[in-house]
């Protein structure tokens, strides 16, 4: 009986051992497959995040370039159209013009603003009276419904073919001298010549290499660079900007070329994916080996040889784990984005080299410190409250939401960064991972675009648009303080011979030196703007009477009297004709004051030159003898 009981007990033990071995044998792959699935998911999520980040980065670059191109075109239009309108206003103010004076003005406009095919005066009957150049074909007429002799608004016509010169359009400016309809000034624009001059000569714009461009005018194709039809890059990456030109809309479409992607594409996502897959395979293999080693440990009949093999196997597993950790650390340290992990109390647990470089702290100072050290006030004092609120309520104010915030470097300088925070659990404890990217360069590009929209690209002076805003502010200040302010319209004398003799390069250098002398020589409160080829506008506030305006006018003449020296070493002499309008006696609106100053300038330019004249009362013909010669 005892022998039978012992046999039964022994058989039961053997049966249990066989069942245990069978269970481990059948389930050896369960844990490796589970671990592999989780790691594959994490690698895929990392790939998606990096790929989306690269996609967003390229989108921002393309958007910034699109806005830069649109700003350059818009800035040129804001100089070109007002210049033509001033030509029409002079006609209206003077009651007409002589052919010699009109052709001289037209010749100057054609020389200063490349892209015009012709400028013409078309009478009320539709007959071309004068045209420059004389060899140019007659301009197109407006449709019958729009070509009314009493029309008051400037108009842009539809896209028209120009033969060998591609396509273009015409601008119609009505002439109404003292209420008399005198027809139109018609300016024909060659789109290819205009846009090639504006865009193709810019060192900052890489059209036909990095970007393609399409411009539609009033719903019709006007200009294009690069292939449009069937190009998948156009539909996926294109950026549109809408500009207004009188009564029509310009739609500027920009898209990247294959060369752009070859130059800017980041392979970070692909490298992370390939490296991650390798790590997954290695981890699965390590877990499988660990399972096998654990299974070997449970076998009670293993002999010394088996024990040595098991120890050797464990050594291999540990070495593989160390290799895996090293590879994971290498990926963590090689990522270009800054990555910081913190615990529930906000203490920094890890920071990759990109984070250390971005904030300027060594790892020894960051680890264990509160993450608020990387934030400026008041965000630094609010951060711990955000974490406590999230842990208490689960309300996601910052977790899982990408946003733009301010960071603070070790030297105290604040800088903008893009931040995304996610949550994870490690050994049952909650951790937070912050992925950050310095967006200082992007912010700087946005500021440059805003600056280009309001400043002349040649002289860096304010454009007519910004000058008009400054003028409105000066009028409001003068109205509040009951002081005088002045608007001065300046036209350079002798600039056209310099430009014709020495070329546009020397002419541009002269304009830049004139701009420097005016902006540095006048008061800080004064605004100097370039509004045309050789035309400038000065807004001077807080004057102590008419004498204050005269002092500034003489100061302008003194600034331009010394010779200008350019790259060729020869002295250049230019003078100026200056028209002055005062607030409030000459008008209380920006447009009125500018028109009055323009008329006064035109009067001095056609009488004495190199002088200044104050605006005359409405309806009074200016007396050339009242002008002051400098």
XYZ file of C-alpha atoms in Angstrom:
630
model
C 0.000 0.000 0.000
C 2.826 2.377 0.866
C 4.586 1.466 -2.364
C 1.390 2.074 -4.313
C 0.833 5.445 -2.631
C 4.406 6.465 -3.328
C 4.013 5.428 -6.950
C 0.835 7.394 -7.200
C 2.481 10.471 -5.690
C 5.478 10.117 -7.938
C 3.268 9.675 -11.004
C 1.274 12.771 -10.052
C 4.444 14.827 -9.731
C 5.679 13.598 -13.078
C 2.305 14.359 -14.611
C 2.358 17.896 -13.202
C 5.868 18.430 -14.511
C 4.875 17.179 -17.961
C 1.847 19.486 -17.994
C 3.987 22.445 -16.855
C 6.549 21.773 -19.570
C 3.835 21.399 -22.188
C 2.240 24.707 -21.133
C 5.520 26.613 -21.388
C 6.329 24.951 -24.690
C 2.967 25.902 -26.198
C 3.103 29.511 -24.902
C 6.720 30.376 -25.663
C 5.702 32.863 -28.407
C 2.849 34.590 -26.542
C 4.947 37.167 -24.690
C 7.352 37.897 -27.615
C 4.398 38.473 -29.969
C 2.681 40.744 -27.437
C 5.847 42.761 -26.830
C 6.504 42.961 -30.577
C 2.965 44.240 -31.254
C 3.277 46.972 -28.609
C 6.710 48.072 -29.841
C 5.524 48.060 -33.469
C 2.665 50.346 -32.469
C 5.067 52.720 -30.696
C 7.452 52.754 -33.683
C 4.546 53.428 -36.043
C 3.321 56.291 -33.832
C 6.842 57.772 -33.757
C 7.061 57.511 -37.551
C 3.677 59.232 -37.940
C 4.745 62.036 -35.583
C 8.066 62.635 -37.372
C 6.465 62.392 -40.823
C 3.717 64.839 -39.812
C 6.326 67.193 -38.352
C 8.334 67.164 -41.593
C 5.150 67.679 -43.613
C 4.195 70.664 -41.423
C 7.726 72.091 -41.712
C 7.640 71.936 -45.516
C 4.143 73.453 -45.545
C 5.408 76.405 -43.482
C 8.390 76.922 -45.809
C 6.153 76.863 -48.914
C 3.574 79.160 -47.274
C 6.277 81.653 -46.270
C 7.749 81.674 -49.818
C 4.251 82.088 -51.319
C 3.543 85.064 -49.061
C 6.984 86.515 -49.852
C 6.300 86.348 -53.628
C 2.818 87.837 -53.171
C 4.285 90.615 -50.992
C 6.870 91.501 -53.674
C 4.149 91.679 -56.371
C 1.799 93.620 -54.075
C 4.564 96.062 -53.145
C 5.320 96.744 -56.822
C 1.610 97.323 -57.578
C 1.341 99.746 -54.646
C 4.083 101.858 -56.241
C 3.001 101.444 -59.862
C -0.741 102.247 -59.642
C -0.458 105.390 -57.410
C 2.248 106.724 -59.762
C -0.175 106.471 -62.725
C -2.979 108.004 -60.643
C -0.766 110.970 -59.759
C -0.151 111.499 -63.475
C -3.937 111.642 -64.015
C -4.451 113.964 -61.009
C -1.866 116.397 -62.390
C -3.822 116.522 -65.630
C -7.018 117.226 -63.686
C -5.377 119.843 -61.436
C -3.674 121.735 -64.283
C -6.665 121.539 -66.619
C -4.748 119.459 -69.148
C -1.152 119.275 -70.361
C 1.047 120.146 -73.291
C 2.181 117.280 -75.476
C 5.851 117.935 -74.688
C 5.264 117.852 -70.912
C 2.992 114.801 -71.132
C 5.446 112.836 -73.283
C 8.301 113.762 -70.923
C 6.307 112.430 -67.956
C 5.324 109.284 -69.868
C 8.914 108.656 -70.961
C 10.057 108.972 -67.342
C 7.416 106.515 -66.108
C 8.304 103.962 -68.825
C 11.996 104.194 -67.911
C 11.465 103.943 -64.134
C 8.929 101.094 -64.193
C 9.815 98.246 -66.603
C 6.885 96.201 -67.819
C 4.746 98.909 -69.445
C 4.346 98.362 -73.199
C 2.938 101.844 -73.726
C 1.258 104.900 -72.178
C -1.397 106.645 -74.236
C -3.905 109.490 -74.014
C -7.185 108.369 -75.569
C -9.744 111.095 -76.169
C -13.458 110.903 -75.242
C -14.254 109.670 -78.737
C -11.914 106.702 -78.351
C -9.227 108.065 -80.697
C -5.583 107.782 -79.583
C -4.245 111.345 -79.290
C -0.740 110.775 -77.861
C 1.170 107.542 -77.250
C 4.622 106.663 -75.920
C 6.600 105.092 -77.405
C 5.351 106.393 -80.714
C 5.903 102.997 -82.383
C 3.637 101.168 -79.932
C 0.367 99.651 -81.239
C -2.898 101.346 -80.221
C -4.121 100.232 -76.781
C -7.310 98.133 -76.439
C -10.529 99.943 -75.627
C -12.891 99.214 -72.757
C -16.191 97.478 -73.596
C -18.952 99.853 -74.729
C -20.756 99.551 -71.415
C -17.703 100.775 -69.475
C -16.159 103.383 -71.784
C -18.394 106.271 -70.695
C -16.745 109.722 -70.967
C -17.943 110.678 -67.454
C -16.424 107.600 -65.803
C -14.570 108.560 -62.590
C -12.964 105.347 -61.362
C -9.692 103.842 -62.533
C -10.278 100.438 -64.150
C -8.236 97.383 -65.118
C -9.234 95.596 -68.317
C -9.262 91.828 -68.972
C -6.268 89.738 -70.044
C -5.324 90.460 -73.674
C -2.878 88.767 -76.091
C 0.185 90.861 -76.999
C 1.561 88.761 -79.856
C 5.224 87.863 -79.347
C 5.131 89.582 -75.943
C 2.776 87.008 -74.379
C -0.201 88.360 -72.473
C -0.973 91.509 -70.571
C -3.727 93.869 -69.533
C -4.558 97.556 -69.692
C -5.214 100.107 -66.935
C -7.632 102.962 -67.673
C -7.395 106.209 -65.704
C -10.170 108.759 -66.458
C -9.232 112.408 -67.061
C -11.666 115.057 -65.777
C -10.082 118.494 -65.954
C -12.283 120.946 -64.017
C -15.312 118.705 -64.625
C -14.565 118.231 -68.343
C -14.269 114.618 -69.532
C -10.955 114.438 -71.448
C -10.906 110.676 -72.018
C -8.419 108.240 -70.452
C -4.764 107.599 -69.806
C -4.300 103.968 -70.903
C -1.292 102.006 -69.621
C -0.681 98.613 -71.304
C 1.219 96.166 -69.074
C 3.284 93.289 -70.559
C 2.896 90.555 -67.937
C 6.105 88.678 -68.852
C 8.305 91.781 -68.829
C 6.703 93.153 -65.643
C 6.851 89.960 -63.565
C 10.281 88.917 -64.863
C 11.621 92.295 -63.690
C 9.871 92.008 -60.300
C 10.539 88.324 -59.544
C 13.272 86.807 -61.684
C 15.917 89.358 -60.637
C 15.401 88.712 -56.924
C 18.155 86.670 -55.259
C 15.696 85.544 -52.543
C 13.187 83.930 -54.924
C 14.131 80.673 -56.722
C 11.361 80.392 -59.283
C 11.636 77.572 -61.848
C 14.215 75.874 -59.594
C 12.544 75.400 -56.230
C 9.042 76.724 -57.005
C 6.500 76.995 -59.792
C 4.236 80.018 -60.157
C 0.869 80.687 -61.790
C -0.941 84.043 -61.833
C -4.554 84.489 -62.899
C -5.948 87.952 -63.459
C -9.696 88.432 -63.325
C -10.194 84.673 -63.702
C -7.919 84.410 -66.789
C -4.411 82.939 -67.061
C -1.829 85.749 -67.142
C 1.600 84.330 -66.271
C 3.196 81.023 -65.276
C 6.595 79.552 -64.471
C 6.913 75.755 -64.413
C 4.444 73.085 -65.544
C 0.889 73.285 -64.186
C -1.255 70.681 -65.984
C -1.271 67.236 -64.383
C 1.447 68.059 -61.849
C 0.446 66.317 -58.551
C 2.646 68.715 -56.570
C 0.351 71.600 -57.569
C -2.794 70.059 -56.058
C -1.116 68.767 -52.888
C 1.224 71.593 -51.898
C -0.001 74.705 -53.681
C -0.521 77.955 -51.763
C -2.831 80.677 -53.039
C -2.690 84.404 -52.264
C -5.276 86.931 -53.446
C -4.285 90.486 -54.385
C -6.571 93.337 -55.445
C -5.755 95.464 -58.502
C -8.428 98.151 -58.890
C -11.606 96.300 -59.929
C -9.946 92.904 -60.519
C -8.309 90.199 -58.457
C -4.885 88.615 -58.956
C -4.667 85.024 -57.752
C -1.007 84.080 -57.109
C -0.493 80.287 -56.869
C 2.889 78.893 -55.773
C 3.879 75.214 -55.566
C 7.170 73.396 -54.919
C 9.161 71.537 -57.550
C 10.828 68.147 -57.266
C 14.152 69.963 -56.746
C 12.684 71.676 -53.674
C 11.808 68.324 -52.084
C 15.178 66.833 -53.011
C 16.883 69.769 -51.278
C 14.687 70.121 -48.160
C 13.213 66.681 -47.476
C 14.263 65.212 -44.128
C 14.903 61.469 -43.914
C 14.518 61.508 -40.145
C 11.156 59.658 -40.221
C 12.482 56.895 -42.510
C 15.636 56.468 -40.424
C 13.543 56.262 -37.245
C 11.222 53.702 -38.892
C 14.051 51.442 -40.078
C 15.906 51.732 -36.780
C 12.698 51.128 -34.841
C 11.872 47.991 -36.815
C 15.348 46.679 -36.113
C 14.879 47.388 -32.421
C 11.493 45.615 -32.447
C 12.994 42.493 -33.996
C 15.841 42.585 -31.524
C 13.473 43.055 -28.569
C 11.209 40.196 -29.734
C 14.200 37.970 -30.100
C 15.455 38.954 -26.647
C 12.089 38.237 -25.037
C 11.947 34.909 -26.855
C 15.402 34.053 -25.560
C 14.340 35.145 -22.109
C 11.308 32.862 -22.311
C 13.489 29.988 -23.346
C 15.897 30.742 -20.524
C 13.024 30.881 -18.045
C 11.693 27.594 -19.393
C 15.148 26.072 -18.938
C 15.241 27.277 -15.325
C 12.000 25.458 -14.530
C 13.366 22.160 -15.672
C 14.459 20.540 -12.467
C 16.381 17.756 -14.254
C 18.905 20.110 -15.835
C 22.474 19.001 -15.256
C 25.606 21.081 -14.823
C 26.108 21.337 -18.577
C 22.576 22.608 -19.021
C 23.119 25.082 -16.178
C 26.241 26.444 -17.866
C 24.349 26.753 -21.151
C 21.568 28.597 -19.362
C 24.026 31.021 -17.775
C 25.625 31.597 -21.154
C 22.185 32.219 -22.661
C 21.407 34.732 -19.964
C 24.656 36.525 -20.674
C 23.691 36.780 -24.329
C 20.271 38.161 -23.389
C 21.805 40.754 -21.102
C 24.256 41.783 -23.812
C 21.393 42.083 -26.286
C 19.441 44.171 -23.756
C 22.422 46.458 -23.342
C 22.700 46.749 -27.121
C 18.995 47.554 -27.349
C 19.299 50.183 -24.643
C 22.315 51.684 -26.416
C 20.454 51.825 -29.721
C 17.385 53.356 -28.056
C 19.611 55.931 -26.371
C 21.316 56.674 -29.708
C 17.943 57.316 -31.373
C 16.854 59.456 -28.379
C 20.027 61.533 -28.585
C 20.048 61.844 -32.400
C 16.515 63.235 -32.783
C 16.669 66.895 -33.875
C 13.629 67.885 -31.804
C 14.094 68.558 -28.083
C 12.588 65.849 -25.842
C 12.138 66.256 -22.068
C 10.403 63.790 -19.709
C 9.089 64.772 -16.269
C 7.328 63.043 -13.367
C 4.024 63.989 -11.732
C 5.756 66.628 -9.561
C 7.279 68.344 -12.599
C 10.845 67.115 -11.987
C 12.942 66.526 -15.099
C 13.806 62.836 -15.540
C 15.609 63.018 -18.898
C 16.590 65.558 -21.549
C 18.147 64.700 -24.890
C 21.160 66.639 -26.288
C 18.881 68.724 -28.529
C 17.028 69.983 -25.423
C 20.295 70.711 -23.614
C 21.582 72.694 -26.611
C 18.300 74.581 -27.117
C 17.981 75.736 -23.489
C 21.715 76.013 -22.738
C 21.742 73.800 -19.635
C 24.019 70.786 -19.130
C 22.277 67.550 -18.274
C 23.610 67.646 -14.703
C 21.689 70.871 -14.009
C 18.479 69.752 -15.691
C 17.983 66.312 -14.124
C 15.972 66.547 -10.905
C 15.145 70.246 -11.393
C 11.608 71.504 -11.888
C 10.689 71.947 -15.546
C 9.586 75.532 -14.792
C 13.278 76.501 -15.100
C 12.750 76.294 -18.886
C 9.824 78.762 -18.866
C 9.574 82.551 -18.490
C 7.235 84.143 -15.974
C 4.280 83.839 -15.526
C 4.151 80.400 -17.198
C 6.790 79.096 -14.772
C 4.533 79.739 -11.783
C 1.460 78.231 -13.418
C 2.925 74.975 -14.754
C 2.687 72.858 -11.582
C -0.942 73.941 -11.227
C -1.666 72.682 -14.758
C -0.267 69.239 -13.860
C -2.184 69.038 -10.562
C -5.393 70.115 -12.286
C -4.962 67.455 -14.951
C -4.194 64.711 -12.418
C -7.225 65.714 -10.303
C -9.804 66.293 -13.059
C -8.428 64.704 -16.228
C -9.211 67.957 -18.104
C -6.789 68.243 -21.037
C -5.739 71.883 -21.171
C -2.203 71.107 -22.317
C -1.922 67.294 -22.606
C -2.151 66.034 -26.177
C -2.652 69.547 -27.595
C 0.037 71.053 -29.826
C 0.565 74.774 -29.305
C 3.088 77.609 -29.503
C 4.566 78.892 -26.224
C 7.551 80.853 -24.919
C 10.683 79.121 -23.616
C 13.569 80.612 -21.639
C 17.232 79.869 -22.199
C 19.809 79.689 -19.431
C 20.916 83.298 -20.096
C 17.360 84.530 -19.497
C 16.450 85.138 -23.149
C 12.924 84.113 -24.112
C 12.250 82.464 -27.470
C 9.217 80.961 -29.259
C 8.806 77.210 -29.526
C 6.239 74.653 -30.697
C 5.277 72.239 -27.898
C 3.428 68.914 -27.827
C 2.922 66.999 -24.543
C 1.899 63.344 -24.216
C 1.415 61.025 -21.245
C 2.819 57.534 -20.673
C 3.173 55.023 -17.821
C 6.467 53.465 -16.756
C 6.300 50.692 -14.128
C 2.846 51.909 -13.160
C 3.966 55.526 -12.637
C 2.720 58.387 -14.794
C 5.235 60.285 -16.892
C 4.880 63.241 -19.260
C 6.903 63.650 -22.459
C 7.356 67.075 -24.056
C 8.527 67.360 -27.683
C 9.708 70.899 -28.557
C 10.987 72.725 -31.608
C 12.576 76.200 -31.761
C 10.478 78.315 -34.181
C 12.564 81.495 -33.936
C 13.527 81.280 -37.640
C 9.891 80.874 -38.688
C 8.817 83.873 -36.594
C 11.657 85.904 -38.106
C 10.515 84.951 -41.624
C 6.975 86.074 -40.781
C 8.321 89.418 -39.513
C 10.334 89.833 -42.731
C 7.204 89.239 -44.798
C 5.276 91.851 -42.798
C 8.199 94.270 -43.213
C 8.370 93.664 -46.986
C 4.651 94.431 -47.306
C 5.122 97.943 -45.860
C 8.668 98.919 -46.924
C 10.282 99.679 -50.262
C 12.616 96.789 -51.258
C 15.284 99.111 -52.707
C 15.599 101.833 -50.013
C 13.906 100.106 -47.036
C 11.827 103.266 -46.567
C 8.099 102.988 -45.755
C 5.813 102.573 -48.775
C 2.850 104.803 -49.603
C 0.573 102.456 -47.664
C 2.555 102.766 -44.414
C 3.107 106.493 -44.994
C -0.664 106.957 -45.264
C -1.108 105.216 -41.876
C 1.583 107.449 -40.333
C -0.117 110.497 -41.870
C -3.460 109.567 -40.298
C -1.729 109.216 -36.916
C 0.017 112.581 -37.340
C -3.305 114.287 -38.208
C -4.943 112.750 -35.130
C -2.038 113.918 -32.931
C -2.132 117.440 -34.411
C -5.896 117.600 -33.873
C -5.455 116.517 -30.244
C -2.540 118.875 -29.425
C -3.795 121.727 -31.686
C -0.395 121.945 -33.353
C 0.606 122.244 -36.974
C 1.784 119.350 -39.154
C 3.006 119.225 -42.747
C 2.991 116.865 -45.725
C 5.856 117.348 -48.199
C 5.896 115.844 -51.698
C 9.491 115.590 -52.991
C 10.559 114.918 -56.582
C 14.276 114.642 -57.452
C 15.627 117.069 -60.068
C 18.355 115.742 -62.325
C 17.827 112.089 -61.464
C 16.642 111.013 -64.927
C 19.876 112.135 -66.695
C 21.894 110.199 -64.085
C 19.732 107.123 -64.628
C 19.889 107.388 -68.438
C 23.657 108.061 -68.518
C 24.947 105.567 -65.967
C 22.196 102.944 -65.937
C 19.759 101.563 -63.370
C 22.473 100.155 -61.078
C 23.973 103.615 -60.438
C 20.470 105.109 -60.370
C 19.406 102.668 -57.672
C 22.526 103.510 -55.636
C 21.673 107.233 -55.885
C 18.125 106.545 -54.644
C 19.472 104.529 -51.696
C 21.893 107.317 -50.724
C 19.117 109.916 -50.973
C 16.933 107.753 -48.735
C 19.761 107.377 -46.194
C 20.429 111.124 -46.067
C 16.752 111.966 -45.602
C 16.002 109.302 -42.971
C 19.165 110.058 -40.947
C 19.128 113.837 -41.386
C 15.527 114.603 -40.415
C 13.948 114.306 -36.979
C 13.125 110.914 -35.489
C 9.429 111.880 -35.350
C 9.330 112.540 -39.106
C 8.383 109.843 -41.625
C 10.220 109.580 -44.961
C 8.572 107.272 -47.532
C 9.327 106.357 -51.137
C 6.109 106.393 -53.162
C 7.376 106.287 -56.758
C 10.478 106.039 -58.934
C 12.171 109.252 -57.715
C 9.290 110.585 -55.591
C 9.282 110.721 -51.798
C 6.750 111.761 -49.161
C 7.677 113.404 -45.837
C 5.254 113.584 -42.882
C 6.395 116.142 -40.277
C 4.390 116.640 -37.088
C 4.598 118.834 -33.959
C 5.576 121.994 -35.897
C 5.725 125.444 -34.288
C 4.121 127.167 -37.265
C 4.804 127.722 -40.941
C 8.411 128.629 -40.060
C 8.956 125.099 -38.727
C 7.837 123.637 -42.065
C 10.174 126.020 -43.922
C 13.104 124.916 -41.737
C 12.457 121.283 -42.630
C 12.130 122.144 -46.351
C 15.494 123.943 -46.268
C 16.973 121.056 -44.271
C 15.896 118.640 -47.043
C 17.588 120.828 -49.654
C 20.769 121.041 -47.552
C 20.850 117.251 -47.179
C 20.679 116.724 -50.962
C 23.047 119.573 -51.926
C 26.413 117.749 -51.431
C 27.393 115.411 -54.278
C 26.607 111.712 -54.097
C 29.409 109.204 -54.718
C 28.571 105.766 -56.118
C 30.592 102.746 -57.209
C 32.012 104.445 -60.306
C 33.709 107.157 -58.199
C 32.104 110.069 -60.072
C 30.165 112.713 -58.108
C 26.430 112.793 -58.827
C 24.383 115.959 -58.315
C 20.640 115.898 -57.785
C 18.308 118.550 -56.487
C 14.713 118.458 -55.432
C 11.371 120.142 -56.023
C 9.320 120.156 -52.824
C 5.602 120.818 -52.387
C 4.348 121.558 -48.853
C 0.766 121.257 -47.545
C -0.135 122.215 -43.959
C -2.765 120.832 -41.613
C -5.358 122.153 -40.987
C -5.430 125.096 -43.417
C -4.764 123.032 -46.585
C -6.985 120.076 -45.652
C -7.875 117.688 -42.863
C -7.750 114.356 -44.750
C -4.637 112.428 -45.886
C -5.621 112.305 -49.566
C -6.388 116.044 -49.645
C -3.045 116.994 -48.075
C -1.083 114.687 -50.405
C -2.862 116.099 -53.491
C -2.215 119.679 -52.336
C 1.476 118.934 -51.732
C 1.707 117.190 -55.136
C 0.206 120.221 -56.922
C 2.602 122.560 -55.126
C 5.543 120.345 -56.103
C 4.396 120.219 -59.712
C 4.156 124.023 -59.749
C 7.702 124.511 -58.443
C 9.103 121.816 -60.763
C 7.746 123.585 -63.863
C 8.905 127.032 -62.743
C 12.194 127.334 -60.850
C 13.191 123.765 -59.828
C 15.446 123.193 -56.819
C 12.980 124.923 -54.540
C 9.878 124.517 -52.461
C 6.374 125.931 -52.586
C 3.460 125.893 -50.189
C 0.015 124.793 -51.309
C -2.320 127.502 -52.608
C -6.001 127.825 -51.622
C -8.434 125.664 -53.622
C -9.307 127.228 -56.967
C -6.367 129.662 -57.014
C -3.721 129.257 -59.734
C -0.272 129.025 -58.179
C 2.023 132.012 -58.618
C 5.465 130.746 -59.679
C 6.949 133.842 -58.171
C 5.763 132.728 -54.727
C 7.952 129.625 -54.903
C 11.230 129.638 -53.009
C 14.345 128.765 -54.987
C 17.018 126.970 -52.947
